[in-house]
Structures are given as C-alpha cells and as structure tokens.
Amino acid sequence: MGTGASKDAGEGSKEERDRLEQAGGQLYVSLKMENCKLTGDLVPHVYGSVPLVGSWDPSKALPMERESVSMWELGFVVPPNHETLDFKFLLKPKHSNAPCFVEEGPSRLLVGGALQEDARLALFRLDSGEVLEYQVFVKADRVSPFDLAASWRAYQDNFRPSSVRWIPDVSINSAPQTGGENGCSAGLELDLEHYVVPTPSTSANSTHVYAANLTENPRSLISASGSSTYPVKEMEVIVPDPSKMFQSSGMVESKSVGTFSPLQRQENQRGLFVDRGVGSPRLVKSSSSSIFSTDLNLDHDTKNSMPAAAGAVAAAAIADQMLGPKEDRHLAIILVGLPARGKTFTAAKLTRYLRWLGHNTKHFNVGKYRRLKHGANQSADFFRADNPEGVEARNEVAALAFEDMISWMQEGGQVGIFDATNSNKKRRNMLMKLAEGRCKIIFLETICNDVNIIERNIRLKIQQSPDYAEEPDFEAGLQDFKTRLANYEKVYETVKEGSYIKMIDMVSGHGGQIQVNNIGGYLPGRIVFFLVNTHLTPRPILLTRHGESQDNVRGRIGGDTAISEAGQLYAKKLANFVGKRLKSERAASIWTSTLQRTILTASPIVGFPKIQWRALDEINAGVCDGMTYEEIKKNMPEEYESRKKDKLRYRYPRGESYLDVIQRLEPVIIELERQRAPVVVISHQAVLRALYAYFADRPLKEIPHIEVPLHTIIEIQMGVTGVQEKRYKLMD
Ligand SMILES: Nc1ncnc2c1ncn2[C@@H]1O[C@H](COP(=O)(O)OP(=O)(O)O)[C@@H](O)[C@H]1O
Ligand SMILES: O=P(O)(O)OC[C@H]1O[C@@](CO)(OP(=O)(O)O)[C@@H](O)[C@@H]1O
C-alpha cells in the first residue's frame, strides 16, 4: 500500500530542484482509493476547503474516476507552492438524492503535494451500521508538461477522448524496478551509434552554415555586374486560420510600452488542473487570481463562441493585409543591436517560421552586401563612427539592401527582415524615410547583458563569419572583432522611436523579457508570440512515426487501427532507445496523437509523462479515410488527380489539406520552441512532414513529398548554433 506522497517531490539536491524548477516543474498529485468489496452505486468523491472541491459543500464534491473494478482515482496538477488543501473523502450514490457518507475522522491536509500524515484508511459508516474501509494512496511527482496540456486544452476547442481504453490523455508511468527481456534497462546497453543512418542532403544542419550566407543575394549588386538576374519566386500567401487567433489575442495589441513574459512564467500562477482521463469533462486553468479554480460551467455554447470571436479577429487581420493603407500590406522587421547579439540568428529563425506559416518572407543581410561591395576583410577601422568613408560606405550598402527589399515587396513580397546593426538614430531615420509610404516598419532590437554569452557569441562569430574566414590567427580575429564592437558601442542608441519589439536577455528562456511598443495587427502579434517563446537552451527533439499499423499493412490511409507485430517490435525498440538516449533527462516528455497507433507505440516507454495532442493526429482524409490509394484512384478519379496535381493545397472532401495541417500544428511548433526539456513526438507521416519542414527549413511546396520512413527516429538538436539533425533507423 502506498503511504504519503512520494518524497522526491520536495527533496533532492538544490541543483536538482533548480533544474526541475527551470524545466517548469509542477506537481502531479494522484489520490486513489481502493476497496475490493463492491459498493453498489456509491461513488467516491473528494470535497474540501477550496471551491474546486466544493468549499465543504457535499453537493459540489468532485467525483473520482474508476480506474479499475476496485480502484478510484482523482489526479490533478498543482504548483509545488500550492495553497494548503484541506479535504475529506465522501461516498455519494450515483443516481439518487439519497444521503452521502463522509469519511470518519479529521480532515486531511495536502501541503506541497504531500499529505501531512500517513495516508490512513478511509472509513465510512453506512446507515445500516456497516463500515466500509478503503485504502488510500497518495502520490506526487514533479512534471512539467501538464501545464502545456492544460493550457492547450484551455484555448483549443478540439480535444477529444482517447480511443484507446484506459489510457488517459495525460499520463505518467514509472520506470520499472528491474528490466525485463524487452524492458528499458535491458536496452540500456544499446549502442545508439549503431543505428545512425545518413541524413538527406536537405537535412536540418544549419550549424555548419553561417545564417547570413543563406540570406537574399544582393540583386542590385549582382545585376550591376551583369553576372546574374534576380529570380522572382512564386508568391505564397495563406489566409490565417481563425481558430488560431484567440490563442495569443491577449498579447498582440499594445499601444504603449508593455512587458511580456514567456508562457513559461504563467506556470508560476497557482492553479489546479484535474486530469479527468478518458472521456470526462475537463477542468481548465482559470486566469483569475483564485488559487484553486474551475471552469466546470464551460458549456457548449460558451465553447462554441470562441472560434466565432476568433474568426472576427482573423477577418480584421485579413483586412489589415488587403484593405488597409498600401504600406500596411508589406512589413519590414528591422533588426537593431550591437554585433554578436543574435540579430542574424533571430532574423533567420523568424524568416523560417513565417515562411513555414505561408507568409512570403525574405531575409536581407546588409553584411552580405558590404562583403560583396567592399570585400570581406575590412578591419575594425572601417566600423569607426569617426571614419566618414566607412560610415558612408556602410550607409550606402544598407540603403542598397533596403531598396532591394522594397523592390521585392513591390513584386509581391510580404515580410522583409532587414538584418544590420542599425544601432543609431540617424541610420534608423534614414531607413524610416526609405520606407515612407512603401512598407510598415517594426524595429526588433536584441539586447544582451550577460558578458559570458557575449564572449561566447564573439567566439562563434570568429569561427563562422566570412569576415574572419581569411584570418588564420584566431586571437588576432578576436581582438579585431572586439575593437569593432567597441566602435559600435560608442555610438549605440537603443530604440525609442516608432513601433518596436525589444528582446532583452532572452537566451535561456527564463529571466529575460520582451518589451513591445505600438505593436498591433495579426502578423506583428504572431511575431511577438513566437519571439516570446523562443530561447537557445540546447535540447533534442525526437520525431518518429508510430510503429507500423494494421492499416499500413493493408495499404489503407487514415483509420485508427492498432499496430502490427512489426509495429509492436518497433515500440519496444523505441522504448529502449528513448530510455537510453534520455536517461539523464528527467523532465523529458512524450507527445503522441490521439490515435491508437501512436499511443500504443508510446506505451512501452516508461518514466516520462505522455501527452496526447489532437493537433498531432494524422491528416484527416475525410471521405477517403480507410481507403487504399488504388481505391481512391478507381472510385474517385477526379479527387485522385486533383491531389496529384497539388498535394499541398488539395483538401480531402470533408477532410484536410497539408496547409490545414500546417496551420493546426502552429501551437505545437510554439510549444516545441518553448520547451527546454527534450520532447519525443510520436505522430504520423503527414504531420511529421510538416513539423520536420519547419526545423529543416524546407519550402512549403516540398512538404507533402518529404520522406518520413517508418521505424526511424529523426533527432533534431536545437542549440546556440541553430538546428542539427541526426537519424536512427531501428528496424529495416
Ligand atoms: N537573443 C539573443 N541574445 C544573445 N545571443 C543570441 C540571441 N539569439 C542568438 N544568440 C546567439 O548569438 C550568436 C551570434 O549571433 P549572430 O546572429 O551572428 O549575431 P549578430 O547578427 O547580432 O552579430 C548566435 O550563434 C547565438 O548563439
Ligand atoms: O499525404 P500522403 O502521402 O497520402 O501521406 C499521408 C498518409 O500517410 C499515412 C500512411 O499511409 O499515415 P500514417 O500511417 O503515418 O498515419 C496515412 O494515414 C495518411 O493519409
């Protein structure tokens, strides 16, 4: 029998506690009652001192869920510093208004996820005089991603119960004490390198490429020399999905200076989420300041009104784009900051995100223009503010790059990301004049006050930047770059004018802040939301399809079948792999879709919380669900042909297109960016194509054709130098 709460919740070394705290640790508390005697229709409930459990009103007590024939459970998530919960168990008849029975003895106290005394038996004296005895189990585990699941549920109206019985949509199982034949510890001897396979040539390995090299080619400079004409690419614009709009609506509009914190910070709000398991009504976190809160009254009408309201916001966003003043149809994000503050890095990341969302976006790097016009090996003197030739040369290339960006916008470009230091008012005034009547401007300033990070960035610069490619002496390069930096510092003026976003010390994902001024509208709002959630903490993201499903064997698309024998073998191998790869990563989590094949693939993995996301469900094949491609070709030849012609935009009748899938995956991308602990995503072919394309920066049109083979793990390593990819093939 379990006694009090597990001790690891509140103990452990300070380092360990800090690590968990940083990982956004919450306490998952599980209250269980067991009685092997059948108790007719008496349902165990919990009631107590806080409104969520009825404020001592038995009629508002919270029912426990039946976990097995004899076991009842109530699971919930609280922050480690939650308010003391004073409660009792109670038995209530399921169907009648007959009296209920409160357990005997004093009430129980839950503090910091732990019961204040040994979990004694719960005794109930019935009217007949019979005494019913229940064993009580209380357990508290540190876990971070419940907040993610709960907040996800709170603003998404699309969750649905798992189709796999007895598997709640958020669950955690503990690591086995001994390793069985296929158990995790048996597999810890696994040599991961043995399974490594080559990555495709288009893989996500930005680490080895300096981001500035991948920016737009200077069209004005190249065409002037006659060596190349500028290729104008097809424009891709996606109308924003209304259902995504209300997610960040609270933070987009600010006419005066405001400060936003990442979602992370919200984890410190004291709230309680009840995990109702399969098919039960959910409670969601309330934004009110009440310590324990519930939203049980969220009826269908209230829920359904959310997308409608969001639709109105989206309509306004489209109006912004189509009907507003001409300059509002194009947006220039102008980077500001001293050298080595992550401007190019941030610009490249934002470009990737906006392109993935379908916005026609280009990254213009003034350094590239400078190197082309004036050579790559200019010394620090070139960057002195009292060197008029240098100043003029730098202003000239900035203006050239800006004009190129405007020309591209006039050809249909939507968002230009203009990457240079732009670190004094005079330069920014010049740019504002160039933009007048042609595009809207937002300054994006990156500020870093951590000398260690700046030193690391400088060293990375010397290794990566083409400015030092010809400098054989690292120390000499370092010295020159530091002098260049000092030259900029002398005349640096932080942004105080116009619309701006300031990222201040946003490297680690906690402790920093984002300030915004005069930011409004759909796209700027999305940009702020994205930036708020990004950071540089290194961590792996493992992407894998489920093990082979019975439908895969039959060649049927969609469906919700279980996994085949080969699929089950993969599930075991994957569990071994995850156990080994993430063995020192206690805060890691496993995300699946709500479909059986991913949940079953995840089931042998132990020791990590598992979360089901509806957004990770496979592309909805609508009326074609369950058919083979051959059957579609034969019975619906027009549909088959339309899909073949434009697989990205083709929407299955009553189903989805790849573009729809991308739109619904946006919260997943934001969450993957926000997480600081490793995540294993077990999902489906179409969904993983879309997710992978984001990390590998693949163009939208390629997404439906990206290869995501079964029984293979794609490891995406996020970190200070960008994204890196590694692949493991566990089975042939
Ligand atoms: N917001 C940030 N603050 C500080 N450093 C950052 C930030 N974002 C990224 N970095 C780090 O800065 C390094 C150098 O960035 P880079 O974009 O080349 O600098 P810049 O363009 O400002 O000269 C990157 O490799 C990354 O590790
Ligand atoms: O877009 P295409 O190439 O049809 O690929 C998506 C298809 O992949 C499948 C397998 O054929 O995914 P999965 O088995 O990974 O869930 C189908 O369910 C899905 O419709």
Coordinates of C-alpha atoms and ligand atoms in Angstrom, one line a residue, residues 210 338-346 419 446-448 453 456-457 460-461 464 481 503 506-507 536 720-721, ligand 1:
Y210 CA 26.5 30.8 -41.2
L338 CA 25.3 45.6 -31.3
P339 CA 27.4 43.0 -33.1
A340 CA 27.2 39.4 -31.7
R341 CA 23.8 39.9 -30.1
G342 CA 22.0 37.3 -32.1
K343 CA 20.4 39.5 -34.8
T344 CA 21.2 37.3 -37.8
F345 CA 20.3 34.2 -35.8
T346 CA 16.9 35.7 -34.8
D419 CA 19.4 42.5 -40.8
T446 CA 18.2 42.2 -29.4
I447 CA 19.8 43.2 -26.1
C448 CA 22.1 41.0 -24.1
I453 CA 27.1 35.0 -23.5
R456 CA 30.7 33.0 -26.4
N457 CA 28.9 34.8 -29.3
L460 CA 31.3 31.8 -32.5
K461 CA 31.4 34.8 -34.8
Q464 CA 31.6 31.3 -38.5
F481 CA 36.2 42.0 -33.6
M503 CA 14.2 41.1 -26.7
M506 CA 16.0 36.1 -23.9
V507 CA 18.7 33.5 -24.4
L536 CA 18.7 28.9 -27.0
V720 CA 23.2 28.0 -29.8
T721 CA 24.4 27.4 -33.3
Ligands
LIG1 N1 18.7 37.0 -28.3 C1 19.9 36.7 -28.3 N2 20.8 37.2 -27.4 C2 22.1 36.9 -27.3 N3 22.7 36.0 -28.1 C3 21.9 35.4 -29.0 C4 20.5 35.7 -29.1 N4 20.0 34.9 -30.1 C5 21.0 34.2 -30.6 N5 22.1 34.5 -29.9 C6 23.5 33.9 -30.1 O1 24.3 34.8 -30.7 C7 25.2 34.2 -31.6 C8 25.7 35.2 -32.7 O2 24.6 35.6 -33.3 P1 24.6 36.5 -34.7 O3 23.1 36.3 -35.1 O4 25.6 36.1 -35.7 O5 24.9 37.9 -34.1 P2 24.7 39.3 -34.8 O6 23.9 39.2 -36.0 O7 23.9 40.1 -33.7 O8 26.1 39.9 -35.0 C9 24.3 33.0 -32.2 O9 25.1 32.0 -32.7 C10 23.5 32.6 -31.0 O10 24.1 31.6 -30.3

